[in-house]
Coordinates of N, CA and C in Angstrom, one line a residue:
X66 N -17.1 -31.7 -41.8 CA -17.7 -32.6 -40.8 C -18.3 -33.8 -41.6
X67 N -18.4 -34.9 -41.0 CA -18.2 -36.1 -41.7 C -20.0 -36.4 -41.5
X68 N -20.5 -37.4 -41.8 CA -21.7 -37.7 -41.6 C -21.8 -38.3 -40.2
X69 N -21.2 -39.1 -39.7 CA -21.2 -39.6 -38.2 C -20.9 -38.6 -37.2
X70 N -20.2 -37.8 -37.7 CA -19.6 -36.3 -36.6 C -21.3 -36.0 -36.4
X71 N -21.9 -35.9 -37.4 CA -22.8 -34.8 -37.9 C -23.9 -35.5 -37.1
X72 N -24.0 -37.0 -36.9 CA -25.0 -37.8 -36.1 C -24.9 -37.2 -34.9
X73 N -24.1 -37.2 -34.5 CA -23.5 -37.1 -32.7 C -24.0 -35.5 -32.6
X74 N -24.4 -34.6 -33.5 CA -24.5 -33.5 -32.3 C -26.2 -33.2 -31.7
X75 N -25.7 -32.8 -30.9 CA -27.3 -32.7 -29.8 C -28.1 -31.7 -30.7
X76 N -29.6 -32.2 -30.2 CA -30.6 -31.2 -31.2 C -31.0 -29.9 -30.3
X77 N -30.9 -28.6 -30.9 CA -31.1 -27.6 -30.3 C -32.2 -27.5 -30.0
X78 N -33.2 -26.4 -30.0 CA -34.5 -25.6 -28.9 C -35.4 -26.0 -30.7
X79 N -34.9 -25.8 -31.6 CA -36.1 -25.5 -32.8 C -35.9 -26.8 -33.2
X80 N -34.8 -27.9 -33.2 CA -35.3 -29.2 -33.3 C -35.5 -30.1 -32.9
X81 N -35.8 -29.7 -31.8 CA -36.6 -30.5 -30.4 C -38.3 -30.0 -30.6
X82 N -38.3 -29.0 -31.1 CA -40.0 -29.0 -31.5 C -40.4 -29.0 -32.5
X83 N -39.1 -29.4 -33.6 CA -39.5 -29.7 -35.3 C -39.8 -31.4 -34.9
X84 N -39.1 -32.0 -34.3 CA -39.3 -33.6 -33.8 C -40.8 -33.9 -33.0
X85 N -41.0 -32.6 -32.3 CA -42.1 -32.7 -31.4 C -43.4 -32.5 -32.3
X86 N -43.3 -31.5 -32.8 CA -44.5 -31.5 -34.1 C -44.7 -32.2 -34.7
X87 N -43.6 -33.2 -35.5 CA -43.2 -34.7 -36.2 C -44.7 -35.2 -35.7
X88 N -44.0 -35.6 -34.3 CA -44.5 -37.0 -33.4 C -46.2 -36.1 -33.2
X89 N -46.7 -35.2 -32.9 CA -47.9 -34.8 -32.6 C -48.7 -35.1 -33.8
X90 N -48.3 -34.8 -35.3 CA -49.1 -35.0 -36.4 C -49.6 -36.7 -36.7
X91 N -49.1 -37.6 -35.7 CA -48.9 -38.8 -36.4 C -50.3 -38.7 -35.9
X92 N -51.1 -40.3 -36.6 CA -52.5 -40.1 -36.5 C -52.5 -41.9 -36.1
X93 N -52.0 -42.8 -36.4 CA -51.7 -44.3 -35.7 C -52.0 -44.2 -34.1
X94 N -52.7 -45.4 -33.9 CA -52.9 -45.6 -32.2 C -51.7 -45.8 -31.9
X95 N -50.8 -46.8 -32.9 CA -49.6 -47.5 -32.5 C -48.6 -46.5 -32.6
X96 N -48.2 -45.3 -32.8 CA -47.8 -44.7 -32.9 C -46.9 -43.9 -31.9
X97 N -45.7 -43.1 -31.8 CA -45.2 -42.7 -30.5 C -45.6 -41.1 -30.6
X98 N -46.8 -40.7 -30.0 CA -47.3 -39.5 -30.1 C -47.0 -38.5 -29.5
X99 N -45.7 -38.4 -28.8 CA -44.7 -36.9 -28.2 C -43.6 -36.9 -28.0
X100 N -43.0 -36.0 -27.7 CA -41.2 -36.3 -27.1 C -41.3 -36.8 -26.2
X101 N -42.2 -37.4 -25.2 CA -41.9 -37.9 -23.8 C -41.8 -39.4 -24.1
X102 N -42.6 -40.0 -25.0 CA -42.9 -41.2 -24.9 C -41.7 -41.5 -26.4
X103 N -41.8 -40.8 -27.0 CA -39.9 -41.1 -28.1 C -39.1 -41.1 -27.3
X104 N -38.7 -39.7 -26.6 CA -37.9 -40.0 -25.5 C -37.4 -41.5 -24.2
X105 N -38.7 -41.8 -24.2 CA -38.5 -43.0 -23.3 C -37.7 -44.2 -24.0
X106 N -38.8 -44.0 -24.9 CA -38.6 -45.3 -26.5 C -37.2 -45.7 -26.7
X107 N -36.3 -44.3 -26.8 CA -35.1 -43.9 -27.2 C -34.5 -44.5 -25.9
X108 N -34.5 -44.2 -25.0 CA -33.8 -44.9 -23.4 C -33.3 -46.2 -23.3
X109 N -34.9 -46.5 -23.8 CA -34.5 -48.5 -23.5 C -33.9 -49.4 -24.8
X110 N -34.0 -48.3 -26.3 CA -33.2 -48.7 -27.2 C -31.6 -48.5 -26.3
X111 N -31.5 -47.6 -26.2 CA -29.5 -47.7 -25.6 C -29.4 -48.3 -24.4
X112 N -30.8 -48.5 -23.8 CA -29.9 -49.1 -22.3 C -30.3 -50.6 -22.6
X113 N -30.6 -51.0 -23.5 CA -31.0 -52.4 -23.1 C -29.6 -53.7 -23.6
X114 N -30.3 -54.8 -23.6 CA -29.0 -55.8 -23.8 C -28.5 -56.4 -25.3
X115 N -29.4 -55.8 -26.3 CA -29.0 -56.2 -28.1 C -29.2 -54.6 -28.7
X116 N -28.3 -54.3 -29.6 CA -28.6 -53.5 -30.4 C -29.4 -53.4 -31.0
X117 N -30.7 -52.5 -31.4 CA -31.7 -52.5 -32.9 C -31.3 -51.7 -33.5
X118 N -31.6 -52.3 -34.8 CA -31.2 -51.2 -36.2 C -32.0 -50.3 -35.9
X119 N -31.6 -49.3 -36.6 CA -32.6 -48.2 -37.3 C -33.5 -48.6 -37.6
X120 N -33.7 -49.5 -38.9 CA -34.1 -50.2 -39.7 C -35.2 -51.0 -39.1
X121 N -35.3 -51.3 -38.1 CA -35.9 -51.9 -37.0 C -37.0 -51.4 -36.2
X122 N -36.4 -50.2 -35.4 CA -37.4 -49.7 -34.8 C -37.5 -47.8 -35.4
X123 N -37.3 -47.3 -36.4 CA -37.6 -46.3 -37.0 C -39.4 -46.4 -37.5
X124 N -39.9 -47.4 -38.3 CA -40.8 -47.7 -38.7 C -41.7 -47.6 -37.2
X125 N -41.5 -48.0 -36.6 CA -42.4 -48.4 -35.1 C -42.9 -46.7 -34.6
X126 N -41.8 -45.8 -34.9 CA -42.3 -45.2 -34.4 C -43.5 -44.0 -34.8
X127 N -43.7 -44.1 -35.9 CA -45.1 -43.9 -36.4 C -45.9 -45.1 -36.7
X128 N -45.8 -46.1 -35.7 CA -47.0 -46.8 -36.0 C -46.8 -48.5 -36.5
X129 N -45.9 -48.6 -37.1 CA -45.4 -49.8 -37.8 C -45.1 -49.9 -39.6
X130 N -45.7 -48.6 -40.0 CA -45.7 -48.7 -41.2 C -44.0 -48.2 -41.7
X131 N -44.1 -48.8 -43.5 CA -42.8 -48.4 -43.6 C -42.4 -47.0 -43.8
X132 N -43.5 -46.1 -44.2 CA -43.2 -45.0 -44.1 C -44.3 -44.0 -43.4
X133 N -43.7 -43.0 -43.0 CA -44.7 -41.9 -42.3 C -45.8 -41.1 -43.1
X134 N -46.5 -41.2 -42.6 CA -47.2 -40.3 -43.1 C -47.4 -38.7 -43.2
X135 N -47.8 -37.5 -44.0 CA -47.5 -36.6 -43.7 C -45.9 -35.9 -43.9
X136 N -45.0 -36.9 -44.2 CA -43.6 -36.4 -45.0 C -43.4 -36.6 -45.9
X137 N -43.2 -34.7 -47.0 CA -43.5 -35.0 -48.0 C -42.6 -35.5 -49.6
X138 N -41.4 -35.6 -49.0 CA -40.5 -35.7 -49.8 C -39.4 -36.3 -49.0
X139 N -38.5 -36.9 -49.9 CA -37.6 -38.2 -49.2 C -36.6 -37.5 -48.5
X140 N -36.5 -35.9 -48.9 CA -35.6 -34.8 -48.1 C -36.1 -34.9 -46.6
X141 N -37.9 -34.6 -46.4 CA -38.5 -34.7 -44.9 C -38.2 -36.0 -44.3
X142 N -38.2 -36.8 -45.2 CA -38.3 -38.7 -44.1 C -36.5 -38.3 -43.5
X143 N -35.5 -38.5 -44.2 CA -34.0 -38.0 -44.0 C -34.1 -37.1 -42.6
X144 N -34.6 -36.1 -42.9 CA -34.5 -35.2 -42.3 C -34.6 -35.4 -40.6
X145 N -35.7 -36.5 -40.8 CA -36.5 -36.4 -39.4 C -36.0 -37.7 -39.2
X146 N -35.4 -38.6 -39.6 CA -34.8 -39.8 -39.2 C -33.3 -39.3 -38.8
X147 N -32.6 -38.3 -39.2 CA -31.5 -37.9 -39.2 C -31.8 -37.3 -37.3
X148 N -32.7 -36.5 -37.4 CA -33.0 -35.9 -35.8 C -33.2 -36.6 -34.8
X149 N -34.0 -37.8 -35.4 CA -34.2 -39.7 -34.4 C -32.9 -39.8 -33.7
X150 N -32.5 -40.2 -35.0 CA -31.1 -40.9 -34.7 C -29.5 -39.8 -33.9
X151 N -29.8 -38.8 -34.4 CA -28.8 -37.7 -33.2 C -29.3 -37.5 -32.0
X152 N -30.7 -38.0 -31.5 CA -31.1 -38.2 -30.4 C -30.8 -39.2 -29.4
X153 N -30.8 -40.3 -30.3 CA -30.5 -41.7 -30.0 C -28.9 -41.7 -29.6
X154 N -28.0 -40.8 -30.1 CA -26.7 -40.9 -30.1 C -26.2 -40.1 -28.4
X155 N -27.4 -39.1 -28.8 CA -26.8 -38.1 -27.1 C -27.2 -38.5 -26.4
X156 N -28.3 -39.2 -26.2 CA -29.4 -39.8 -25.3 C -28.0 -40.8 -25.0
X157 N -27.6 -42.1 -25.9 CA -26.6 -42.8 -25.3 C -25.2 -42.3 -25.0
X158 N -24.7 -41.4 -25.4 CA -23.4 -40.8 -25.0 C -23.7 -40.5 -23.6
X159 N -24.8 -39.8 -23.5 CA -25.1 -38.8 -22.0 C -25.0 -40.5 -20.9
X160 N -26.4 -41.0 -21.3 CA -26.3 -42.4 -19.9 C -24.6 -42.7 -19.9
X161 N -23.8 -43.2 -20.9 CA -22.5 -43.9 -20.9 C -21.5 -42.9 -20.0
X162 N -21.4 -41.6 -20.3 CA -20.4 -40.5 -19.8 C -20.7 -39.9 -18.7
X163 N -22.0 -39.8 -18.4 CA -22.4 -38.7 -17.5 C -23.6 -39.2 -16.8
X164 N -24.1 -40.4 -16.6 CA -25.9 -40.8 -16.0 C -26.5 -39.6 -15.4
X165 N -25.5 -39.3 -14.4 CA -26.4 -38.3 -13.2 C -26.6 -37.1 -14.2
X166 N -26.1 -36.8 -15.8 CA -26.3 -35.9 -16.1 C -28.1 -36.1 -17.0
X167 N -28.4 -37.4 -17.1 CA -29.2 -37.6 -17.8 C -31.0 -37.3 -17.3
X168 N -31.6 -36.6 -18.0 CA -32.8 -36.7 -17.3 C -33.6 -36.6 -18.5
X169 N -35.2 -37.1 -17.9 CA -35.8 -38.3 -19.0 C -36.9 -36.3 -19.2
X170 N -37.4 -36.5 -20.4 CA -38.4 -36.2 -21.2 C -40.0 -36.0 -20.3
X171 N -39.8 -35.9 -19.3 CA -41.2 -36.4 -18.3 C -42.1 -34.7 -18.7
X172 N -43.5 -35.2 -19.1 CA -44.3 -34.4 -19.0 C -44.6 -33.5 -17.7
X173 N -45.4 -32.5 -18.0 CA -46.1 -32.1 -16.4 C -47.4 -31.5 -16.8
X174 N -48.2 -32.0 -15.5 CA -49.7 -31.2 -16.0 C -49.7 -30.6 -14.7
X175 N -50.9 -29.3 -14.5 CA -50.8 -28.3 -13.7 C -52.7 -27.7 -13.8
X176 N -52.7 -28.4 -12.1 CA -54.0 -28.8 -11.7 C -53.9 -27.5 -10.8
X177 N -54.8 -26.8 -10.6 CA -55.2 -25.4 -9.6 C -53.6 -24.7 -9.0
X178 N -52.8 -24.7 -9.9 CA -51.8 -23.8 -9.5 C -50.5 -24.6 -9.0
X179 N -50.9 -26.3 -9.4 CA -49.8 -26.9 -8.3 C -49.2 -28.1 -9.5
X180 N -48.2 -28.2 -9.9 CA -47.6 -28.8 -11.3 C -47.3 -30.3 -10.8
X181 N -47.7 -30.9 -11.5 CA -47.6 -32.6 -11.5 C -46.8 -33.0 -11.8
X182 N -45.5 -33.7 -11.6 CA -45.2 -35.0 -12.9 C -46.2 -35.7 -13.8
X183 N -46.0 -36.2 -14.9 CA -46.3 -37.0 -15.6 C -45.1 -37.9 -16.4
X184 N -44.9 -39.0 -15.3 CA -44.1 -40.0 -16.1 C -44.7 -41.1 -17.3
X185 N -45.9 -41.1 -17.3 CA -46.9 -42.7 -17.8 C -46.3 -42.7 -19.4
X186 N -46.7 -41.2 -20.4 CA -45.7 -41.3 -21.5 C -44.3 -41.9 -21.9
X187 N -43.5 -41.5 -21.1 CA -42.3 -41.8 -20.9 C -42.2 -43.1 -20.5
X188 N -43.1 -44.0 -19.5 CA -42.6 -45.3 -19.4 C -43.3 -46.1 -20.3
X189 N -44.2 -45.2 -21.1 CA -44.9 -46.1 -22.5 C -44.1 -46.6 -23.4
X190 N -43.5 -45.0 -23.6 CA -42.8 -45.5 -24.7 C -41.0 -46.4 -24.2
X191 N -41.2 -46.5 -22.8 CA -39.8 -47.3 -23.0 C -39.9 -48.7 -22.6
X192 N -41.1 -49.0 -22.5 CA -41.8 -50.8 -22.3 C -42.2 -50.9 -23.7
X193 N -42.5 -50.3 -24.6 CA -42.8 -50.9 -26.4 C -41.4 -50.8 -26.8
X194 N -40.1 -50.4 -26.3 CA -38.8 -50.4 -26.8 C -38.5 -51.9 -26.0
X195 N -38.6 -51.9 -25.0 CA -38.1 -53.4 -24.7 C -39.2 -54.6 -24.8
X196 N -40.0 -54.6 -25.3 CA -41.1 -55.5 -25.9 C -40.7 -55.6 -27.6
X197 N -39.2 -54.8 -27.9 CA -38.8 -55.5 -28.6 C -37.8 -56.6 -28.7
X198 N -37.2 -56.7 -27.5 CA -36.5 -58.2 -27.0 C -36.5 -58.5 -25.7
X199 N -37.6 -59.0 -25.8 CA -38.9 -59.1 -23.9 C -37.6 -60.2 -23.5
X200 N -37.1 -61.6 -24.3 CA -36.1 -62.4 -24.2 C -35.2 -62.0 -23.7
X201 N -34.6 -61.1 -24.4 CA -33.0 -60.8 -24.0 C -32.9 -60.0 -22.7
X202 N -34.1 -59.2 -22.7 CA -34.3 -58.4 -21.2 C -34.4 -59.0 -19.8
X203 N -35.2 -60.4 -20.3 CA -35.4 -61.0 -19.4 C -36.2 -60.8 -18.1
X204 N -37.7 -60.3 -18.8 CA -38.5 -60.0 -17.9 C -39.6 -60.9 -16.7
X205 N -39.1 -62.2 -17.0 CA -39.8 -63.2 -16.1 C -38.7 -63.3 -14.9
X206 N -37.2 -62.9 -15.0 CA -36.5 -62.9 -14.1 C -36.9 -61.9 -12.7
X207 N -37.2 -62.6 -11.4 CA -37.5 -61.5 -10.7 C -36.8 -60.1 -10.3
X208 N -35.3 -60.7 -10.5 CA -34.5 -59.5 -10.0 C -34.4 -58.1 -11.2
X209 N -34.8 -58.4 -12.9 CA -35.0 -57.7 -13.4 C -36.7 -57.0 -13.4
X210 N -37.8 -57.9 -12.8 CA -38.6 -57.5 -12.5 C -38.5 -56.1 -11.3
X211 N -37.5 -56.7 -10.4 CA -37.7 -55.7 -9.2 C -36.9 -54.6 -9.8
X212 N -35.5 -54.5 -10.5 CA -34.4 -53.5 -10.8 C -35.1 -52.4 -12.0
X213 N -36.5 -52.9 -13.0 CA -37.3 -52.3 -13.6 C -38.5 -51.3 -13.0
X214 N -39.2 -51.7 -12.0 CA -39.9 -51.0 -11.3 C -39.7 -50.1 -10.8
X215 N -40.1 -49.2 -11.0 CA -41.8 -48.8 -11.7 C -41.7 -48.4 -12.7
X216 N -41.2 -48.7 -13.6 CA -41.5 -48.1 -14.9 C -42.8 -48.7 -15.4
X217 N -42.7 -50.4 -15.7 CA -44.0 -50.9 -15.8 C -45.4 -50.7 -15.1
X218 N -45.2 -50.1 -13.9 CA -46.7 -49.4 -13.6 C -47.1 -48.7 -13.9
X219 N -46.7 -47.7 -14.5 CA -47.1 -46.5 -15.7 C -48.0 -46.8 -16.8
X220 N -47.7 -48.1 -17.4 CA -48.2 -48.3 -18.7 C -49.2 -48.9 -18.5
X221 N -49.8 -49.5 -17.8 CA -51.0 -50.9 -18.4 C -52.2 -50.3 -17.3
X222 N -53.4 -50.6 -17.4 CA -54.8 -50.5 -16.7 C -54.5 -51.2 -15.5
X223 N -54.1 -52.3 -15.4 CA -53.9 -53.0 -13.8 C -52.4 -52.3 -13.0
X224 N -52.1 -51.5 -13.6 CA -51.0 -50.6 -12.8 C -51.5 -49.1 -13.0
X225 N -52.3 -48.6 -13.4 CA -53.1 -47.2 -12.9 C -54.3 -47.6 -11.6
X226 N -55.0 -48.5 -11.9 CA -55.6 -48.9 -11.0 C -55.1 -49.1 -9.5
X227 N -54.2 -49.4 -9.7 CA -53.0 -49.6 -8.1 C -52.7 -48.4 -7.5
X228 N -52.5 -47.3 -8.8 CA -51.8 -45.9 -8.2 C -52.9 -45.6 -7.9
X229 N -54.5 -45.4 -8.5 CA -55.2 -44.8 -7.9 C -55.8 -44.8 -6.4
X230 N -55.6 -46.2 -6.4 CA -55.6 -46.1 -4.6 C -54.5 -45.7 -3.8
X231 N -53.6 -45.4 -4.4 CA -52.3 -44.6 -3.4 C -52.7 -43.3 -3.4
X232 N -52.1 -43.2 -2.1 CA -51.6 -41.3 -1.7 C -51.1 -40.8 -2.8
X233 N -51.4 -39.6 -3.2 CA -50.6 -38.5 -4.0 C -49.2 -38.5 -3.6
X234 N -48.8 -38.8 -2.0 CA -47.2 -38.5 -1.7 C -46.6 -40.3 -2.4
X235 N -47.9 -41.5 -1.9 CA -47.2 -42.7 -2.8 C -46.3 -42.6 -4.4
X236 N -47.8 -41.9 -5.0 CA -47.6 -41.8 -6.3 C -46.6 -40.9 -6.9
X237 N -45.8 -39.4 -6.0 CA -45.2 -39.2 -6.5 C -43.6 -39.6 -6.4
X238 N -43.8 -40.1 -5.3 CA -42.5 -41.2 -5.2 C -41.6 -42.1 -5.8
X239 N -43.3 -43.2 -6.8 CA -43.2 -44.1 -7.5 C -42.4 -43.0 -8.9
X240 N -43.5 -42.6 -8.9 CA -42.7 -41.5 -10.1 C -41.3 -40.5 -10.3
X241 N -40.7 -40.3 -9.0 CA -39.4 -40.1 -8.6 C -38.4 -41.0 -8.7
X242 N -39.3 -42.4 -8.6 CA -37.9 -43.8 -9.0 C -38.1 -44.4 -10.3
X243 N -38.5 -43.1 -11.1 CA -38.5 -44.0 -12.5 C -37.1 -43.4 -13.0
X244 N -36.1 -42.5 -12.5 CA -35.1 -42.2 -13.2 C -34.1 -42.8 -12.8
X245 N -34.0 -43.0 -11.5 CA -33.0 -43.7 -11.1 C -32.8 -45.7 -12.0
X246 N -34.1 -45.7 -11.8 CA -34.4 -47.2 -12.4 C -34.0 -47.0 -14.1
X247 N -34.3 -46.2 -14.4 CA -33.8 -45.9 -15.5 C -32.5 -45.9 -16.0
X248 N -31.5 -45.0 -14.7 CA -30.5 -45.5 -15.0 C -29.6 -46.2 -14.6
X249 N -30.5 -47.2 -13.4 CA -29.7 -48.5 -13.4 C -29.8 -49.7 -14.2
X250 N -30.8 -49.3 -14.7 CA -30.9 -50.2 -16.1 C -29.8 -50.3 -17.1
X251 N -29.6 -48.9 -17.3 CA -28.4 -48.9 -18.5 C -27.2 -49.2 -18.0
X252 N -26.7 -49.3 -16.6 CA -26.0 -49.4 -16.2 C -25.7 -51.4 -15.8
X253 N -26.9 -51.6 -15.9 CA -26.6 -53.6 -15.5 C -26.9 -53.9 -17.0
X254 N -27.0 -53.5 -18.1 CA -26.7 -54.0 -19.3 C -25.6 -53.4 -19.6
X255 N -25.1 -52.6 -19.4 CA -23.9 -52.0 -20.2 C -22.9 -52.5 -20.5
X256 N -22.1 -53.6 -19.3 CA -20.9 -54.2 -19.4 C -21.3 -55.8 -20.1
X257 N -22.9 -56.0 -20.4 CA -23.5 -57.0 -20.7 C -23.7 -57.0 -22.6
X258 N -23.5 -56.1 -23.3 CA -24.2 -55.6 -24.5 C -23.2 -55.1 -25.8
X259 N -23.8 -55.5 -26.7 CA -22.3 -54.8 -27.5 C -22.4 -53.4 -28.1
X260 N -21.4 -52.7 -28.3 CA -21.4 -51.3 -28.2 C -22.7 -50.4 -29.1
X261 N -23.6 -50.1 -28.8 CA -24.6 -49.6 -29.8 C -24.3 -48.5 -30.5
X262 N -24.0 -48.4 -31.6 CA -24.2 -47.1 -32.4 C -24.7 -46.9 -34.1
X263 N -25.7 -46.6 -34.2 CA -26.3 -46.7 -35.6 C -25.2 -46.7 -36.4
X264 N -25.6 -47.2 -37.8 CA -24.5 -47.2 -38.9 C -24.3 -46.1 -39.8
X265 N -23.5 -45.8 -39.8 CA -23.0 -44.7 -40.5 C -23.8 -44.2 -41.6
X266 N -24.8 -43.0 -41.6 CA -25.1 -42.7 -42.8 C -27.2 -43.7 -43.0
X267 N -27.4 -43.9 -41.5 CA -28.8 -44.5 -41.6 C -29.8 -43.9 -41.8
X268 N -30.6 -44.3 -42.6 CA -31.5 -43.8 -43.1 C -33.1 -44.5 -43.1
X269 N -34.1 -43.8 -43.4 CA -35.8 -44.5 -43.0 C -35.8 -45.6 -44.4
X270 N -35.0 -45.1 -45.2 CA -35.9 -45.7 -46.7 C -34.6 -46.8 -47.2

């Protein structure tokens, strides 16, 4: 198996929580601190309208620095860039092949016996993915304003503040159209974008 074969396969049950542990140890504010909010991150890298390197937004996600902290040898950085980036690859095979098969990373909390969504992670991390080309997205446009929403009310203090005055049935609604929006997103850039797929053999260092 070739090194690109080797990119493309999906992460199983023990490396979905070797990646999860990854992301828990980081200690940066700026940092992407779970699978829900990598997850997201990961979304709006493949559905958006320019490719980013590895090279680009790997560093971001512990924080900005060029290397992680807490990996201890250039085997661990590999390792755990290698699991990024096979995520990045099914994550975009799945939206391109299969949308309706895609479903996002969404947390849950579980208040007196009755389980919540928690989308706010997940649309964190996939508004700091497109706040890496706010331009190309084209977020002053209103119809991309409206075809985004609600993702952006998740993330910021003046869009918690709005949910808090909604119904619980409002808010879980809003939170029900963050997948669809999700993947109509990747679907009005797709025929817009040129084909994303990391480079062969990418690496943190």
């Amino acid at each position: 198996m070739n090194l690109q074969d080797e990119l493309n396969i999906p992460l199983d049950d023990f490396e979905y929580e070797e990646l999860e542990s990854f992301l828990l140890m980081l200690e940066s504010p700026e940092a992407l601190l779970n699978m829900s909010e990598f997850d997201g991150f990961i979304t709006a890298l493949v559905s958006g309208p320019d490719a980013v390197p590895p090279g680009e937004w790997l560093p971001l996600v512990w924080g900005g620095d060029a290397q992680a902290a807490g990996l201890e040898s250039p085997e661990d950085v590999e390792r755990i860039g290698r699991l990024m980036i096979r995520h990045l690859n099914t994550t975009a095979l799945t939206l391109a092949e299969d949308p309706e098969a895609f479903e996002p990373w969404f947390m849950e909390n579980e208040v007196d016996g009755r389980v919540f969504l928690v989308v706010d992670d997940w649309c964190i991390g996939y508004m700091k993915a497109v706040m890496l080309r706010p331009n190309a997205w084209g977020l002053d446009d209103p119809a991309m304003v409206e075809l985004m929403a609600p993702i952006p009310l998740f993330t910021s203090n003046e869009g918690w503040d709005l949910l808090e005055q909604l119904a619980d049935r409002h808010i879980e609604y809003l939170q029900n159209e963050v997948l669809p929006a999700a993947r109509a997103l990747h679907e009005h850039w797709l025929g817009r974008r040129d084909a994303l797929s990391p480079p062969e053999g990418a690496r943190l260092h």
